[in-house]
Short mmCIF file of C-alpha atoms in Angstrom, two decimals:
data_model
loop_
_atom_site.label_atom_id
_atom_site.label_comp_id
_atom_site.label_asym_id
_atom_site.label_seq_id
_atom_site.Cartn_x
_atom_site.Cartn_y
_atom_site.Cartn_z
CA UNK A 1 -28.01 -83.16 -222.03
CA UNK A 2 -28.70 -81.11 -225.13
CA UNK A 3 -29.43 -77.29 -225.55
CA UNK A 4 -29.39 -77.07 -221.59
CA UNK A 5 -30.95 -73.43 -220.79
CA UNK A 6 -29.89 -72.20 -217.13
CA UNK A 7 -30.77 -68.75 -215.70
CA UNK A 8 -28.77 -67.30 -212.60
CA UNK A 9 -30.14 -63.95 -210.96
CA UNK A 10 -27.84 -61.56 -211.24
CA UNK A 11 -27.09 -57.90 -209.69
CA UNK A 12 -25.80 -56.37 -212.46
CA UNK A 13 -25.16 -57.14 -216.41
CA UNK A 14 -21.29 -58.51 -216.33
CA UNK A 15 -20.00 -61.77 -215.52
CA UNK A 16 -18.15 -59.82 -212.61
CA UNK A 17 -21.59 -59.05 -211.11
CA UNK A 18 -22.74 -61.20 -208.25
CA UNK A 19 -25.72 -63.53 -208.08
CA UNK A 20 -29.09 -61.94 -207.06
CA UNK A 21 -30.62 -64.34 -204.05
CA UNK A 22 -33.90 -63.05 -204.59
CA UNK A 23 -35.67 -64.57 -207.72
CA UNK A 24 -38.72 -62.52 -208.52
CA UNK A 25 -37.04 -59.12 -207.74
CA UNK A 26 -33.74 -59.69 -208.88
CA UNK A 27 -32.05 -57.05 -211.34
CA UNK A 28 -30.91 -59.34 -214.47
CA UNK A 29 -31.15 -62.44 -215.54
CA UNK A 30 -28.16 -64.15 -217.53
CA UNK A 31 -28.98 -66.64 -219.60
CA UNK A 32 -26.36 -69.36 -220.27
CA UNK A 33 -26.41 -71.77 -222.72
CA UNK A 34 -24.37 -75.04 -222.18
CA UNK A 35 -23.92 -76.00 -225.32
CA UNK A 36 -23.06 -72.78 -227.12
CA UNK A 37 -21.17 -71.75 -224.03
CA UNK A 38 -23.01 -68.49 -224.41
CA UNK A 39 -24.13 -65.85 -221.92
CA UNK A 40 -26.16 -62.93 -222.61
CA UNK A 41 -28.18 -60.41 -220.02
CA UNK A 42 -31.41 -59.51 -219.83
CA UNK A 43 -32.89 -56.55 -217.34
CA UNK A 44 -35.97 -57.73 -214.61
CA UNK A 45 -39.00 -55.68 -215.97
CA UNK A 46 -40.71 -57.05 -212.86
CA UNK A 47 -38.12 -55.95 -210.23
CA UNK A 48 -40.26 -53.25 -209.24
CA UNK A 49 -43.53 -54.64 -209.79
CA UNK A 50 -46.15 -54.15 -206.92
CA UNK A 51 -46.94 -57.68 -206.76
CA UNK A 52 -46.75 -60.98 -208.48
CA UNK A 53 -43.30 -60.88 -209.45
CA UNK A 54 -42.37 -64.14 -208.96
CA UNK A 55 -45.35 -65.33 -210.67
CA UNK A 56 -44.52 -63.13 -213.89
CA UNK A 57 -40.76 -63.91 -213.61
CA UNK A 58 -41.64 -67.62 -213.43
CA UNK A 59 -44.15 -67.31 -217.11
CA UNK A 60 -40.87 -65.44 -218.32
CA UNK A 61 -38.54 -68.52 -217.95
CA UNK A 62 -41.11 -70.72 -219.22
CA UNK A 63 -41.43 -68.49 -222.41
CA UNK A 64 -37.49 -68.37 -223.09
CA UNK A 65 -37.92 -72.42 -222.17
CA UNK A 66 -35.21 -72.46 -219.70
CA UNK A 67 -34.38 -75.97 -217.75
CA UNK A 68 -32.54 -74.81 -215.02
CA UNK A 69 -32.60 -71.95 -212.39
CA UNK A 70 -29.85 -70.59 -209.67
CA UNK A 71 -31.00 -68.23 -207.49
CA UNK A 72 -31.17 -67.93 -203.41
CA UNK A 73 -34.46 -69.03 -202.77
CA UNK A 74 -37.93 -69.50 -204.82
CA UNK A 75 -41.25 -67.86 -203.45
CA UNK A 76 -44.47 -70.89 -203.07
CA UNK A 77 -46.18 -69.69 -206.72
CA UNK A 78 -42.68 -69.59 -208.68
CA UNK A 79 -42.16 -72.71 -207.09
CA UNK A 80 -45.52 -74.66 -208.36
CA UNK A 81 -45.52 -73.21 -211.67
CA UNK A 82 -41.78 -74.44 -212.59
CA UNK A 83 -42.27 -77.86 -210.63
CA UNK A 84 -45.21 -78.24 -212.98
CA UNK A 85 -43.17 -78.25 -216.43
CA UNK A 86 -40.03 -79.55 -214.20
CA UNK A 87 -37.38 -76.98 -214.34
CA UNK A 88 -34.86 -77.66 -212.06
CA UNK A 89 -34.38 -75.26 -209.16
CA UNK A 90 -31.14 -74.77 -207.83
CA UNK A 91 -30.77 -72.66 -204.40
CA UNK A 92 -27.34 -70.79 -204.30
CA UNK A 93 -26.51 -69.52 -200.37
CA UNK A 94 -23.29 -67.89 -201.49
CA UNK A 95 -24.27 -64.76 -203.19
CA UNK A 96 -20.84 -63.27 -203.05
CA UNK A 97 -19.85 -65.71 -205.47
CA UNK A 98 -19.83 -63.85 -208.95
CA UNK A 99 -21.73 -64.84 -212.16
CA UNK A 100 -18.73 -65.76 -213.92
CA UNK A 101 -17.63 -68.45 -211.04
CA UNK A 102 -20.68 -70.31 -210.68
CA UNK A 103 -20.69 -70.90 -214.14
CA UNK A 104 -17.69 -72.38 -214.05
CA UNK A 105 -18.62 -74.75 -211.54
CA UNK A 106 -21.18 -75.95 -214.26
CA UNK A 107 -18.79 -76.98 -216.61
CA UNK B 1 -79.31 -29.28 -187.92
CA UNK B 2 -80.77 -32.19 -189.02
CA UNK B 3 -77.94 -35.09 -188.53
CA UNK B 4 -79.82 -37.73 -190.39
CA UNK B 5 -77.17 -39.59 -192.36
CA UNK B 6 -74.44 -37.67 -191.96
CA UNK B 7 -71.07 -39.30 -192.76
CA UNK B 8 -67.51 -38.78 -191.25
CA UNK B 9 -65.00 -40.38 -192.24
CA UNK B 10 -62.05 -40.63 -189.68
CA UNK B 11 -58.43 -41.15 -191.78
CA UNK B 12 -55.05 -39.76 -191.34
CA UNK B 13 -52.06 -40.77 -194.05
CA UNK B 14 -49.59 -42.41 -191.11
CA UNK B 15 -50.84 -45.33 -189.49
CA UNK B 16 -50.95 -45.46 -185.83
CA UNK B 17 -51.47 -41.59 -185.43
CA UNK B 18 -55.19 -43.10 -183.53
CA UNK B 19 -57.70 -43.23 -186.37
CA UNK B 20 -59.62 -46.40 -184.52
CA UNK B 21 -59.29 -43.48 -181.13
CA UNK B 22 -60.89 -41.12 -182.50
CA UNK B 23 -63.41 -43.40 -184.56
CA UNK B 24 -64.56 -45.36 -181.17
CA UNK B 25 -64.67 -42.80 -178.94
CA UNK B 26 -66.05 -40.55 -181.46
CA UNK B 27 -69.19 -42.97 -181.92
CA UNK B 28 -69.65 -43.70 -178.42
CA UNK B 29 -69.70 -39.97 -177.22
CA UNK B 30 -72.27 -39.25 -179.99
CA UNK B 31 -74.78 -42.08 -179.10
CA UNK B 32 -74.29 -41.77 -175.40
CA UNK B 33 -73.56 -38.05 -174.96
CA UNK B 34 -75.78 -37.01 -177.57
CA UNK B 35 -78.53 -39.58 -178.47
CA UNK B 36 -77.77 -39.49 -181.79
CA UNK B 37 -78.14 -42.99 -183.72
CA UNK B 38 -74.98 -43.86 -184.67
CA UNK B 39 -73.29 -46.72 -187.27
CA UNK B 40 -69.70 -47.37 -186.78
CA UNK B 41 -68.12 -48.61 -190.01
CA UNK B 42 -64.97 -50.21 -189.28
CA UNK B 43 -62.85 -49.96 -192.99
CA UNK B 44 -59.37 -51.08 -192.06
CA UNK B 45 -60.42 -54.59 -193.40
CA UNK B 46 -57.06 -55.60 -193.24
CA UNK B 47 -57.29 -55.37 -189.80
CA UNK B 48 -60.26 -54.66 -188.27
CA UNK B 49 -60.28 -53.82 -184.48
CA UNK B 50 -63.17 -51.50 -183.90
CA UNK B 51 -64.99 -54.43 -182.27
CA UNK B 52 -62.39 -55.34 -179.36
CA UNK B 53 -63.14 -51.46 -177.18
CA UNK B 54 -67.14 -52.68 -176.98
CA UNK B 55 -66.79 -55.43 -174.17
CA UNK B 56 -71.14 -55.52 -174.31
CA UNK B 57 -70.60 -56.17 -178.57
CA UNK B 58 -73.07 -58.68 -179.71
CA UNK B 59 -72.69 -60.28 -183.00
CA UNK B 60 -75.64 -60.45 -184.86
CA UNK B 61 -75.31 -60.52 -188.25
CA UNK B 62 -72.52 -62.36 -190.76
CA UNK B 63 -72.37 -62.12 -194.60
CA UNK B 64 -69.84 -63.73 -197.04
CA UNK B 65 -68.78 -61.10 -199.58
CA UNK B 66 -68.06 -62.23 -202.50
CA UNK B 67 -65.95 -61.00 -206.16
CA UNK B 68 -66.03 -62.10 -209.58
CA UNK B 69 -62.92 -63.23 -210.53
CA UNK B 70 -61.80 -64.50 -214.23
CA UNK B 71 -61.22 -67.77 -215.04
CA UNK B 72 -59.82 -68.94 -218.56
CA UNK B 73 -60.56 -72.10 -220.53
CA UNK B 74 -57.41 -73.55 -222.17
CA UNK B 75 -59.97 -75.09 -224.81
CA UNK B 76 -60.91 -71.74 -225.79
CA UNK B 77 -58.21 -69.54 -225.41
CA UNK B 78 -55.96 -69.16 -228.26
CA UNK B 79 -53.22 -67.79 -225.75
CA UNK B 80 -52.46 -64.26 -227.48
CA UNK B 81 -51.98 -62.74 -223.96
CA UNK B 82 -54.14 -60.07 -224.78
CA UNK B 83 -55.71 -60.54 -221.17
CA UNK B 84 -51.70 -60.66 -219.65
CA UNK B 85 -51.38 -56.61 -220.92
CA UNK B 86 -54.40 -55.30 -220.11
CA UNK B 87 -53.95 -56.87 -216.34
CA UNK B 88 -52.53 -54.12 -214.69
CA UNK B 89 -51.91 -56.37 -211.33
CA UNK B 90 -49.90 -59.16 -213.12
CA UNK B 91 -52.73 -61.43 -211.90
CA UNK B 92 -52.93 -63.64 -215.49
CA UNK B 93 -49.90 -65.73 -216.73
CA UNK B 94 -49.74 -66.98 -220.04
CA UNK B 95 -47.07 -69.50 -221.98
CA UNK B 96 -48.06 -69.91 -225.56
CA UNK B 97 -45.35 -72.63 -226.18
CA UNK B 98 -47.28 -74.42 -222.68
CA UNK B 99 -50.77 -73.62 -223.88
CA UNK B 100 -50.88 -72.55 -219.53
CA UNK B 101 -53.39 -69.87 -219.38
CA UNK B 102 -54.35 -69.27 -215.44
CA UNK B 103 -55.63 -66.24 -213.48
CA UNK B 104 -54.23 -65.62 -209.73
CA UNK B 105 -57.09 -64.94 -207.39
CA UNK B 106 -55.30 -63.58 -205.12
CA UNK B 107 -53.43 -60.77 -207.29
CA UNK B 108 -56.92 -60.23 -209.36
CA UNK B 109 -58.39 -56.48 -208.64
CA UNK B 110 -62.04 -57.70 -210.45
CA UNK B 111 -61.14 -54.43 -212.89
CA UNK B 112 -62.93 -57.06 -215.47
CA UNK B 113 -60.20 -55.51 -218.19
CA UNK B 114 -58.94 -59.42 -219.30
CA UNK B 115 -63.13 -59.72 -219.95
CA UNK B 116 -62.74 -56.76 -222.18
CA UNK B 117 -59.36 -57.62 -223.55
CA UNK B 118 -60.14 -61.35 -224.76
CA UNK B 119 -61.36 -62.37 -228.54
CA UNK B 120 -61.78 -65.77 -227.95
CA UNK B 121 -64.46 -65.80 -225.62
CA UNK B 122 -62.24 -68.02 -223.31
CA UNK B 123 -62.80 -65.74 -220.24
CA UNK B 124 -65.86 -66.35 -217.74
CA UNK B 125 -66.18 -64.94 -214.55
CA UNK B 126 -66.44 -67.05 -211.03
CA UNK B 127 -67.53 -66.03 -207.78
CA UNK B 128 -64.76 -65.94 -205.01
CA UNK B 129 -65.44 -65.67 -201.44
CA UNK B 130 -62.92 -62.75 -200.21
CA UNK B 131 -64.22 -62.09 -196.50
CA UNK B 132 -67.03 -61.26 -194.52
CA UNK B 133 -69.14 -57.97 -192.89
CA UNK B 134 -69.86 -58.40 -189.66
CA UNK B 135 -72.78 -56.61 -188.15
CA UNK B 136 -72.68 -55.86 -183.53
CA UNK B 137 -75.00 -54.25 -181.48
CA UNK B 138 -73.03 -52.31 -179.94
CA UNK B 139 -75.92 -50.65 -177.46
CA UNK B 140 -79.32 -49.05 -177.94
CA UNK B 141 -78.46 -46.47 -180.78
CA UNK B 142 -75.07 -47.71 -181.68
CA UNK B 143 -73.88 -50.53 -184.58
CA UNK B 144 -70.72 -51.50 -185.90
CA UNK B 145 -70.45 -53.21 -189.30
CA UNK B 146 -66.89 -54.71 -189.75
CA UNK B 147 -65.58 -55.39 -192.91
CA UNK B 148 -63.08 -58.46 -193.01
CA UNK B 149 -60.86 -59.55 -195.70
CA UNK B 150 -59.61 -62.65 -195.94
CA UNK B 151 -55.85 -63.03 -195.36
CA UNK B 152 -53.63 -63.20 -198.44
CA UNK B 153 -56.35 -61.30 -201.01
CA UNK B 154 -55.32 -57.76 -202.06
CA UNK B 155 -59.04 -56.76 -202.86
CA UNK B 156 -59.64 -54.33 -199.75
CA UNK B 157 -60.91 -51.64 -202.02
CA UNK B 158 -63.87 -53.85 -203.28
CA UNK B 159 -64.53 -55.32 -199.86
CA UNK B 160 -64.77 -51.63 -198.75
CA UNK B 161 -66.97 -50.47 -201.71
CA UNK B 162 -69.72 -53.04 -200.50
CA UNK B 163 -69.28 -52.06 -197.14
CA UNK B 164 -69.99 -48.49 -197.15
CA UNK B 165 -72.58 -49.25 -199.71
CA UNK B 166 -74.18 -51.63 -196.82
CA UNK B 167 -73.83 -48.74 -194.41
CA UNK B 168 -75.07 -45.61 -196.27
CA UNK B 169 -78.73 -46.68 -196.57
CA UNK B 170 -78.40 -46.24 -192.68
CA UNK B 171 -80.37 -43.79 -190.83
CA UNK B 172 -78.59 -41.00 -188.47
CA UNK B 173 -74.71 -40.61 -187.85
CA UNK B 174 -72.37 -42.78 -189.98
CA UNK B 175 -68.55 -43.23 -188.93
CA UNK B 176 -65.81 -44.47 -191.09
CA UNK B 177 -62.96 -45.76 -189.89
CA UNK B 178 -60.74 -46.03 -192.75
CA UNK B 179 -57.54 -47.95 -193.53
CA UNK B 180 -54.33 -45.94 -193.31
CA UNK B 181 -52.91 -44.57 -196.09
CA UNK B 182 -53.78 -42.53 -199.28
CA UNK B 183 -54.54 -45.19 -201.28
CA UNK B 184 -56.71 -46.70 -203.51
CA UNK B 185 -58.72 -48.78 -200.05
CA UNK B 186 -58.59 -45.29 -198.16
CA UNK B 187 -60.45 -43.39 -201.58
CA UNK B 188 -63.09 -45.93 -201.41
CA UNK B 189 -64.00 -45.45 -197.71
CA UNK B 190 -63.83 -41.28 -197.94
CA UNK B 191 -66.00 -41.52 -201.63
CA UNK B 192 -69.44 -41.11 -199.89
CA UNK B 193 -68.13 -38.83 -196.76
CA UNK B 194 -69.66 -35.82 -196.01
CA UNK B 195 -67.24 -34.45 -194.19
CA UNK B 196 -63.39 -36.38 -193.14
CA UNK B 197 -61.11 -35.65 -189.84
CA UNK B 198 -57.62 -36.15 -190.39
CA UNK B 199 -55.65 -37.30 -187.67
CA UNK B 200 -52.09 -36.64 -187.11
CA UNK B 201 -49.22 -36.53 -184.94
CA UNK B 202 -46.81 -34.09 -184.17
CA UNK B 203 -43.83 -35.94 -185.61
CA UNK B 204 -42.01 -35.41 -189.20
CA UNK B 205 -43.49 -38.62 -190.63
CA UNK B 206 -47.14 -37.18 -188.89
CA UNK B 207 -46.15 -34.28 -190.96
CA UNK B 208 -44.96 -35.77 -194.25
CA UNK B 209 -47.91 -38.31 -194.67
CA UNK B 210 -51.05 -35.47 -193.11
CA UNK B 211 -49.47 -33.58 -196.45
CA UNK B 212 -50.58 -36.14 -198.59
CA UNK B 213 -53.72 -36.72 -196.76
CA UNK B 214 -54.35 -32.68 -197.09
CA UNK B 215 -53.82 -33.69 -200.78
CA UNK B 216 -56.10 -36.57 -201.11
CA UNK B 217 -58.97 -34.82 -199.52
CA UNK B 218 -58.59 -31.99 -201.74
CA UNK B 219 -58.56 -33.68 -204.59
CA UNK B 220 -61.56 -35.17 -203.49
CA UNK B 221 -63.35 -31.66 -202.58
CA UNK B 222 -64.02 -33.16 -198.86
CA UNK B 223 -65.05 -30.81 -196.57
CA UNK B 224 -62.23 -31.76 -193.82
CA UNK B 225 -60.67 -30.45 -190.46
CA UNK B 226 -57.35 -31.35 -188.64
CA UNK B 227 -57.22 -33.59 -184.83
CA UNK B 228 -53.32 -33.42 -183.83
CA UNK B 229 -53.15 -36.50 -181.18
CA UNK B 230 -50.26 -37.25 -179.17
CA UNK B 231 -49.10 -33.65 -178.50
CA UNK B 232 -46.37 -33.08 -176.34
CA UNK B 233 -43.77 -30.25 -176.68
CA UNK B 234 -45.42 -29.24 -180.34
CA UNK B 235 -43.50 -29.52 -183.94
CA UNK B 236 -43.09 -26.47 -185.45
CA UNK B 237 -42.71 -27.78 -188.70
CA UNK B 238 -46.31 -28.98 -188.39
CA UNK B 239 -47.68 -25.43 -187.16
CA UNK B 240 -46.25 -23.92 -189.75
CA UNK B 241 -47.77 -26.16 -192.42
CA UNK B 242 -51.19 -25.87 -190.76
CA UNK B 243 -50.89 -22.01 -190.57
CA UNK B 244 -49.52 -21.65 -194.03
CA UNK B 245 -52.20 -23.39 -195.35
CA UNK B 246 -54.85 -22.22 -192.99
CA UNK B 247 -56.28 -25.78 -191.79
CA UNK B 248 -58.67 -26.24 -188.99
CA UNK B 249 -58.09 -28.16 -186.14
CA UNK B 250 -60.49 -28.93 -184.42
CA UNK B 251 -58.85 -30.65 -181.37
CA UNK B 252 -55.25 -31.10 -180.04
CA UNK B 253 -55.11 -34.31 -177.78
CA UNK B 254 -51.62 -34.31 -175.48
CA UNK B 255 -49.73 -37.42 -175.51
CA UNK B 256 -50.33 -39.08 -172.24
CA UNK B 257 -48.71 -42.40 -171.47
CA UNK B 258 -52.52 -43.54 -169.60
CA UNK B 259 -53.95 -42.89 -172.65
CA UNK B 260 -51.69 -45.77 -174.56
CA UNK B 261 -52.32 -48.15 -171.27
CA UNK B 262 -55.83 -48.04 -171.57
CA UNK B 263 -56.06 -48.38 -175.06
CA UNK B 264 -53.96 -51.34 -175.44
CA UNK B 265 -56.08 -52.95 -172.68
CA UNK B 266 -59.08 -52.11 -175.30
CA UNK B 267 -60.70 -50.04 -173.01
CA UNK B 268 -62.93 -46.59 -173.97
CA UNK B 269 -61.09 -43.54 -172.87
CA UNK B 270 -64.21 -41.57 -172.47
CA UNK B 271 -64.80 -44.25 -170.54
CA UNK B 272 -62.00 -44.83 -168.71
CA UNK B 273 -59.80 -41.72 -168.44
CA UNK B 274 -60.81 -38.62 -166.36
CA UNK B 275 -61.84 -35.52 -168.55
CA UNK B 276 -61.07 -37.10 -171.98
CA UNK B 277 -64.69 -36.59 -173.36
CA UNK B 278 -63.98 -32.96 -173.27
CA UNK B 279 -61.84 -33.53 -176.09
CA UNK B 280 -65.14 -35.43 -177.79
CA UNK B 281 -67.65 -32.67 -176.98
CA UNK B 282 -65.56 -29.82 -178.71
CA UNK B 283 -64.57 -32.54 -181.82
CA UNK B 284 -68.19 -32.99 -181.90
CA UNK B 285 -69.66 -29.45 -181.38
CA UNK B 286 -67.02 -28.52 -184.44
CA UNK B 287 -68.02 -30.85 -186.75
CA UNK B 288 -71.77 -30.48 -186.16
CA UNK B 289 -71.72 -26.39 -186.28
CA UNK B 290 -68.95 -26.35 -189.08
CA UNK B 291 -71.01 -28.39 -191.48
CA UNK B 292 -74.51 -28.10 -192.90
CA UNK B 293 -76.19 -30.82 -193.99
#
């Protein structure tokens, strides 16, 4: 697979942190990049929001054209939008397990 | 004085401090008690209840009420996501690289600012059905009109809007029981009030939220007056506050544990408690001597 794009929710902006279960409110995002090997943060603008976060956070990995998503669970609009342009949803349970270990168990 | 038209609004900050109390029993004293002609406006269109404490209520009237919502045409739109900043609700998503432009109903306030916003002409507006107003006879001079949203919209405050527009073309005593809060739903139902009771409880979170109330009224320039329900020992915090800043109250209610029996079996508690209406004559003979119209 070429250029894979995954996004795992994250608590806080360090490998170290541990993975956010929620999708649409979670803190950060970090974006890894499979073939670079590459991981960078980005903050949740819509963390906060009053509603329609998982909608927004859902048009934001379609923008950065990510194919793959960790996270806990994924609300039912999140959901339909990324089924639609089939990104793959991946739901974690073990969100004591740190940023940097589950990427390791995608190498 | 001449009570023709005369609108209180019933609404309190804290939920469950007995808004719908005070708004039932309120209407019933002043149609039975007083032969006034009275229209019960039941606001809290999340979850109206008004209805249930009238076991006679017949239904007699039922319109949809419907919004304008956007829509966008993917042929047209040139997906700048112009619309996507002026939406202030994140209703509209957008993906260029997708060319995905759709609007979410259920998130969409009708503010019509993605109408505004859009250059390509790729916006229309579509009629969506977001709940109903109800109209029951309630008896001879008494009405409700209920105001029901549809579950999973977030449009109370337009739902309201065309409710108390329904209900102010009425003639004699208008009641409006609003949602709680201080919100944006709660503004719309106290806009055409001519005068608002605030209902509280003794508590700290009575307290903290009949602040905010206090504030929203005045904001507002409402003529209003303070009912404390569900007194027992007394708050002194709350005394304090109401002394310092020199707010009527117009009636103190005690807690009484018939009182929450009665209620929950949706009965009147003029009706069905001994020497409750007294607390309804004085409320009334306040509001009615208190406030010219």
């Amino acid at each position: 697979m070429s250029a894979m794009k995954t996004v795992i929710t994250s608590s806080g902006d360090t490998l170290q942190s541990t993975m956010d279960s929620r999708f649409g409110r979670c803190a950060y995002f970090c974006v890894y990049d499979q073939e670079s090997g590459t991981t960078s943060f980005l903050k949740n603008e819509f963390a906060t929001a009053q509603g329609g976060a998982g909608q927004k956070v859902a048009e934001k990995m379609l923008m950065l054209g990510v194919q793959r998503i960790i996270s806990g669970d994924f609300g039912p609009k999140a959901k339909a939008i990324l089924d639609k342009y089939q990104v793959q949803l991946v739901k974690f349970s073990d969100d004591q397990k740190t940023i940097q270990q589950i990427i390791e168990t995608l190498k | 004085m001449n009570s023709k038209n005369f609108k209180i609004a019933i609404a309190s900050g804290k939920g469950g401090t007995g808004k719908t109390t005070v708004a039932v029993n309120l209407a019933h004293y002043l149609a039975h008690d007083r032969q006034q002609q009275v229209l019960l406006v039941d606001c809290d269109v999340e979850e109206p209840n008004d209805a249930l404490f009238f076991a006679d209520a017949q239904l007699t009237a039922t319109v949809p009420v419907l919004l304008p919502v956007p829509e966008i045409d993917t042929q047209k739109c040139t997906f700048c996501r112009a619309c996507v900043d002026y939406c202030a609700f994140n209703a509209i998503t957008v993906i260029p690289p997708l060319r995905h432009a759709e609007v979410s109903p259920e998130l969409c306030h009708s503010c019509g600012a993605c109408l505004y916003a859009c250059r390509d002409g790729a916006i229309t507006e579509k009629d969506l059905h977001i709940g109903t107003i109800n109209t029951f006879r309630l008896g001879n001079d008494l009405q409700l009109l209920e105001g029901r949203l549809n579950v999973g919209l977030a449009t109370q405050t337009p739902l309201i809007r065309q409710l108390t527009g329904k209900a102010k073309t009425s003639l004699g005593t208008i009641i409006y029981d609003a949602p709680p809060g201080t919100s944006c739903s709660v503004v719309a139902t106290l806009a055409g009030a001519d005068f608002v009771l605030l209902v509280t409880e003794p508590t700290p979170f009575g307290l903290h939220d009949l602040k905010l109330a206090v504030e929203l009224v005045r904001s507002m320039d409402k003529d209003f007056a303070v009912v404390i329900n569900k007194s027992d020992k007394g708050f002194g915090e709350m005394q304090q506050y109401l002394s310092e800043e020199a707010l009527p109250v117009f009636v103190t209610i005690p807690f009484d544990r018939e009182i929450a029996r009665q209620y929950s079996g949706s009965r009147l508690l003029i009706e069905s408690i001994e020497g409750y209406k007294r607390h309804y004559s004085e409320m009334a003979g306040k509001i009615f001597e208190t406030t010219t119209v």
